[in-house]
PDB file of C-alpha atoms in Angstrom:
ATOM      1  CA  MET A 547       0.000   0.000   0.000  1.00  0.00           C
ATOM      2  CA  GLY A 548       2.778   2.437   0.886  1.00  0.00           C
ATOM      3  CA  SER A 549       4.399   2.386  -2.539  1.00  0.00           C
ATOM      4  CA  PHE A 550       1.041   3.095  -4.202  1.00  0.00           C
ATOM      5  CA  ARG A 551       0.545   6.044  -1.886  1.00  0.00           C
ATOM      6  CA  HIS A 552       4.025   7.297  -2.700  1.00  0.00           C
ATOM      7  CA  LEU A 553       3.244   7.014  -6.410  1.00  0.00           C
ATOM      8  CA  SER A 554      -0.044   8.847  -5.759  1.00  0.00           C
ATOM      9  CA  ARG A 555       1.857  11.682  -4.080  1.00  0.00           C
ATOM     10  CA  GLU A 556       4.232  11.865  -7.033  1.00  0.00           C
ATOM     11  CA  LEU A 557       1.308  12.035  -9.436  1.00  0.00           C
ATOM     12  CA  VAL A 558      -0.335  14.821  -7.432  1.00  0.00           C
ATOM     13  CA  LEU A 559       2.958  16.744  -7.483  1.00  0.00           C
ATOM     14  CA  LYS A 560       3.271  16.225 -11.235  1.00  0.00           C
ATOM     15  CA  THR A 561      -0.333  17.306 -11.763  1.00  0.00           C
ATOM     16  CA  ILE A 562       0.042  20.580  -9.886  1.00  0.00           C
ATOM     17  CA  PHE A 563       3.377  21.328 -11.550  1.00  0.00           C
ATOM     18  CA  TYR A 564       2.037  20.420 -14.995  1.00  0.00           C
ATOM     19  CA  GLN A 565      -1.064  22.555 -14.657  1.00  0.00           C
ATOM     20  CA  ARG A 566       0.885  25.571 -13.411  1.00  0.00           C
ATOM     21  CA  PHE A 567       3.553  25.110 -16.086  1.00  0.00           C
ATOM     22  CA  ARG A 568       0.958  24.888 -18.858  1.00  0.00           C
ATOM     23  CA  GLY A 569      -0.910  27.841 -17.472  1.00  0.00           C
ATOM     24  CA  GLU A 570      -4.081  27.920 -15.449  1.00  0.00           C
ATOM     25  CA  GLU A 571      -5.918  29.476 -18.395  1.00  0.00           C
ATOM     26  CA  ASP A 572      -4.870  26.667 -20.755  1.00  0.00           C
ATOM     27  CA  ILE A 573      -5.808  23.636 -18.664  1.00  0.00           C
ATOM     28  CA  SER A 574      -7.959  23.096 -15.605  1.00  0.00           C
ATOM     29  CA  LEU A 575      -6.679  21.284 -12.531  1.00  0.00           C
ATOM     30  CA  GLU A 576      -9.191  18.502 -13.182  1.00  0.00           C
ATOM     31  CA  GLN A 577      -8.006  18.019 -16.764  1.00  0.00           C
ATOM     32  CA  ALA A 578      -4.378  18.108 -15.651  1.00  0.00           C
ATOM     33  CA  PHE A 579      -5.140  15.404 -13.076  1.00  0.00           C
ATOM     34  CA  GLU A 580      -6.800  13.210 -15.695  1.00  0.00           C
ATOM     35  CA  ASP A 581      -3.884  13.737 -18.129  1.00  0.00           C
ATOM     36  CA  VAL A 582      -1.232  12.868 -15.546  1.00  0.00           C
ATOM     37  CA  ILE A 583      -3.094   9.834 -14.203  1.00  0.00           C
ATOM     38  CA  SER A 584      -3.669   8.443 -17.701  1.00  0.00           C
ATOM     39  CA  GLU A 585      -0.025   9.017 -18.672  1.00  0.00           C
ATOM     40  CA  PHE A 586       1.858   8.101 -15.488  1.00  0.00           C
ATOM     41  CA  GLY A 587      -0.666   6.366 -13.229  1.00  0.00           C
ATOM     42  CA  LYS A 588      -1.113   3.109 -15.082  1.00  0.00           C
ATOM     43  CA  GLU A 589       0.497   1.214 -12.186  1.00  0.00           C
ATOM     44  CA  LEU A 590      -1.999   2.511  -9.636  1.00  0.00           C
ATOM     45  CA  PRO A 591      -4.574  -0.147  -8.738  1.00  0.00           C
ATOM     46  CA  GLU A 592      -6.975   2.661  -7.753  1.00  0.00           C
ATOM     47  CA  THR A 593      -6.846   6.421  -7.808  1.00  0.00           C
ATOM     48  CA  ASP A 594      -9.007   7.238  -4.765  1.00  0.00           C
ATOM     49  CA  PHE A 595      -6.082   8.231  -2.540  1.00  0.00           C
ATOM     50  CA  ALA A 596      -4.502  10.362  -5.271  1.00  0.00           C
ATOM     51  CA  LYS A 597      -7.811  12.057  -6.068  1.00  0.00           C
ATOM     52  CA  LYS A 598      -8.581  12.775  -2.417  1.00  0.00           C
ATOM     53  CA  LEU A 599      -5.082  14.208  -1.882  1.00  0.00           C
ATOM     54  CA  PHE A 600      -5.249  16.239  -5.082  1.00  0.00           C
ATOM     55  CA  ASP A 601      -8.696  17.643  -4.233  1.00  0.00           C
ATOM     56  CA  GLY A 602      -7.635  18.429  -0.667  1.00  0.00           C
ATOM     57  CA  VAL A 603      -4.494  20.299  -1.684  1.00  0.00           C
ATOM     58  CA  SER A 604      -6.466  22.220  -4.314  1.00  0.00           C
ATOM     59  CA  GLU A 605      -9.245  23.182  -1.893  1.00  0.00           C
ATOM     60  CA  LYS A 606      -6.914  24.210   0.930  1.00  0.00           C
ATOM     61  CA  GLU A 607      -4.231  25.885  -1.219  1.00  0.00           C
ATOM     62  CA  GLU A 608      -4.687  29.442   0.085  1.00  0.00           C
ATOM     63  CA  GLU A 609      -4.854  28.299   3.700  1.00  0.00           C
ATOM     64  CA  ILE A 610      -1.742  26.141   3.169  1.00  0.00           C
ATOM     65  CA  ASN A 611       0.081  29.044   1.517  1.00  0.00           C
ATOM     66  CA  ASP A 612      -0.703  31.227   4.530  1.00  0.00           C
ATOM     67  CA  ILE A 613       0.843  28.536   6.749  1.00  0.00           C
ATOM     68  CA  ILE A 614       3.968  28.506   4.574  1.00  0.00           C
ATOM     69  CA  ARG A 615       4.183  32.299   4.828  1.00  0.00           C
ATOM     70  CA  THR A 616       4.022  31.983   8.621  1.00  0.00           C
ATOM     71  CA  TYR A 617       6.594  29.191   8.941  1.00  0.00           C
ATOM     72  CA  ALA A 618       9.005  30.372   6.235  1.00  0.00           C
ATOM     73  CA  PRO A 619       8.699  34.166   6.524  1.00  0.00           C
ATOM     74  CA  GLU A 620      12.122  34.789   5.009  1.00  0.00           C
ATOM     75  CA  TRP A 621      10.962  32.989   1.844  1.00  0.00           C
ATOM     76  CA  PRO A 622       8.143  34.769  -0.005  1.00  0.00           C
ATOM     77  CA  LEU A 623       6.102  32.230  -1.994  1.00  0.00           C
ATOM     78  CA  GLU A 624       7.246  33.703  -5.304  1.00  0.00           C
ATOM     79  CA  LYS A 625      10.889  33.121  -4.280  1.00  0.00           C
ATOM     80  CA  ILE A 626      10.389  29.439  -3.385  1.00  0.00           C
ATOM     81  CA  ALA A 627      11.115  27.077  -6.275  1.00  0.00           C
ATOM     82  CA  LYS A 628       7.761  25.908  -7.616  1.00  0.00           C
ATOM     83  CA  VAL A 629       8.488  22.220  -7.107  1.00  0.00           C
ATOM     84  CA  ASP A 630       9.534  22.918  -3.503  1.00  0.00           C
ATOM     85  CA  LEU A 631       6.352  24.904  -2.914  1.00  0.00           C
ATOM     86  CA  HIS A 632       4.146  22.149  -4.314  1.00  0.00           C
ATOM     87  CA  ILE A 633       5.921  19.485  -2.244  1.00  0.00           C
ATOM     88  CA  MET A 634       5.313  21.545   0.894  1.00  0.00           C
ATOM     89  CA  GLN A 635       1.669  22.076  -0.038  1.00  0.00           C
ATOM     90  CA  ILE A 636       1.171  18.315  -0.320  1.00  0.00           C
ATOM     91  CA  GLY A 637       3.060  17.671   2.923  1.00  0.00           C
ATOM     92  CA  ILE A 638       1.169  20.324   4.870  1.00  0.00           C
ATOM     93  CA  TYR A 639      -2.165  19.059   3.597  1.00  0.00           C
ATOM     94  CA  GLU A 640      -1.358  15.533   4.739  1.00  0.00           C
ATOM     95  CA  LEU A 641       0.111  16.761   8.010  1.00  0.00           C
ATOM     96  CA  LEU A 642      -2.838  18.920   9.039  1.00  0.00           C
ATOM     97  CA  TYR A 643      -5.904  17.730   7.161  1.00  0.00           C
ATOM     98  CA  SER A 644      -5.489  14.066   6.259  1.00  0.00           C
ATOM     99  CA  GLU A 645      -7.282  11.720   8.627  1.00  0.00           C
ATOM    100  CA  ASP A 646      -5.374   8.561   7.746  1.00  0.00           C
ATOM    101  CA  VAL A 647      -1.747   9.678   7.395  1.00  0.00           C
ATOM    102  CA  PRO A 648       0.355   9.857  10.574  1.00  0.00           C
ATOM    103  CA  PRO A 649       2.275  13.144  10.872  1.00  0.00           C
ATOM    104  CA  LEU A 650       5.703  11.503  10.700  1.00  0.00           C
ATOM    105  CA  VAL A 651       4.686   9.700   7.505  1.00  0.00           C
ATOM    106  CA  ALA A 652       3.500  12.986   5.976  1.00  0.00           C
ATOM    107  CA  ILE A 653       6.829  14.629   6.794  1.00  0.00           C
ATOM    108  CA  ASN A 654       8.873  11.661   5.609  1.00  0.00           C
ATOM    109  CA  GLU A 655       6.970  11.382   2.325  1.00  0.00           C
ATOM    110  CA  ALA A 656       7.400  15.102   1.630  1.00  0.00           C
ATOM    111  CA  VAL A 657      11.131  14.815   2.358  1.00  0.00           C
ATOM    112  CA  GLU A 658      11.373  11.825  -0.013  1.00  0.00           C
ATOM    113  CA  LEU A 659       9.618  13.796  -2.753  1.00  0.00           C
ATOM    114  CA  ALA A 660      12.010  16.667  -2.084  1.00  0.00           C
ATOM    115  CA  LYS A 661      15.009  14.354  -2.478  1.00  0.00           C
ATOM    116  CA  GLU A 662      13.618  12.991  -5.748  1.00  0.00           C
ATOM    117  CA  TYR A 663      12.391  16.197  -7.350  1.00  0.00           C
ATOM    118  CA  GLY A 664      13.977  19.097  -5.511  1.00  0.00           C
ATOM    119  CA  ASP A 665      17.334  20.754  -5.393  1.00  0.00           C
ATOM    120  CA  THR A 666      20.239  19.844  -3.113  1.00  0.00           C
ATOM    121  CA  ASN A 667      18.835  21.588  -0.032  1.00  0.00           C
ATOM    122  CA  THR A 668      15.125  21.123  -0.708  1.00  0.00           C
ATOM    123  CA  SER A 669      14.761  18.129   1.602  1.00  0.00           C
ATOM    124  CA  LYS A 670      16.273  20.055   4.529  1.00  0.00           C
ATOM    125  CA  PHE A 671      14.063  23.064   3.850  1.00  0.00           C
ATOM    126  CA  VAL A 672      10.891  20.939   3.571  1.00  0.00           C
ATOM    127  CA  ASN A 673      11.802  18.928   6.665  1.00  0.00           C
ATOM    128  CA  GLY A 674      12.455  22.065   8.696  1.00  0.00           C
ATOM    129  CA  VAL A 675       9.227  23.802   7.731  1.00  0.00           C
ATOM    130  CA  LEU A 676       7.023  20.714   8.162  1.00  0.00           C
ATOM    131  CA  SER A 677       8.667  19.728  11.445  1.00  0.00           C
ATOM    132  CA  ASN A 678       8.072  23.199  12.888  1.00  0.00           C
ATOM    133  CA  ILE A 679       4.452  23.121  11.772  1.00  0.00           C
ATOM    134  CA  ALA A 680       3.995  19.661  13.265  1.00  0.00           C
ATOM    135  CA  HIS A 681       5.499  20.634  16.610  1.00  0.00           C
ATOM    136  CA  ASP A 682       3.340  23.753  16.863  1.00  0.00           C
ATOM    137  CA  LYS A 683       0.047  22.441  15.503  1.00  0.00           C
ATOM    138  CA  ILE A 684       0.119  18.763  16.516  1.00  0.00           C
ATOM    139  CA  GLY A 685       2.511  18.671  19.444  1.00  0.00           C
ATOM    140  CA  LYS A 686       5.700  16.700  19.852  1.00  0.00           C
ATOM    141  CA  ASP A 687       4.023  13.833  21.722  1.00  0.00           C
ATOM    142  CA  ASN A 688       1.355  13.271  19.034  1.00  0.00           C
ATOM    143  CA  LEU A 689       3.569  13.017  15.954  1.00  0.00           C
ATOM    144  CA  LYS A 690       3.276   9.248  15.612  1.00  0.00           C
ATOM    145  CA  LYS A 691      -0.501   9.141  16.003  1.00  0.00           C
ATOM    146  CA  LYS A 692      -3.481  10.252  14.040  1.00  0.00           C
TER     147      LYS A 692
END
């Protein structure tokens, strides 16, 4: 199950990046999701997790961006590499809003995506921001539960 969830997270990242790269006027988020799933998601036995994650990140994007502004104030959103921003958006959504993903898993998965798709220091940046959010919003003693 874990590897399918990791692939789902990758596909959500690719969808957001693809849609923003193409231009929001040229392709809707829904169409981008369908395009990415049909092209890269053939190995997924089901797309429910990916769709729920994608919809959640999309719906909570402004709220998540406000959280990033709070926890990375020295990095305005427009200065954060787009892939790094999208990885953090996915991680923060899972960390704060996902019912079935333990906080440490959300952080670890975001760090793994950062290692795969980000720059040299992306994983440290993502880990630092998500860890600070987790400690403040969830509490140190509750990181393994959910």
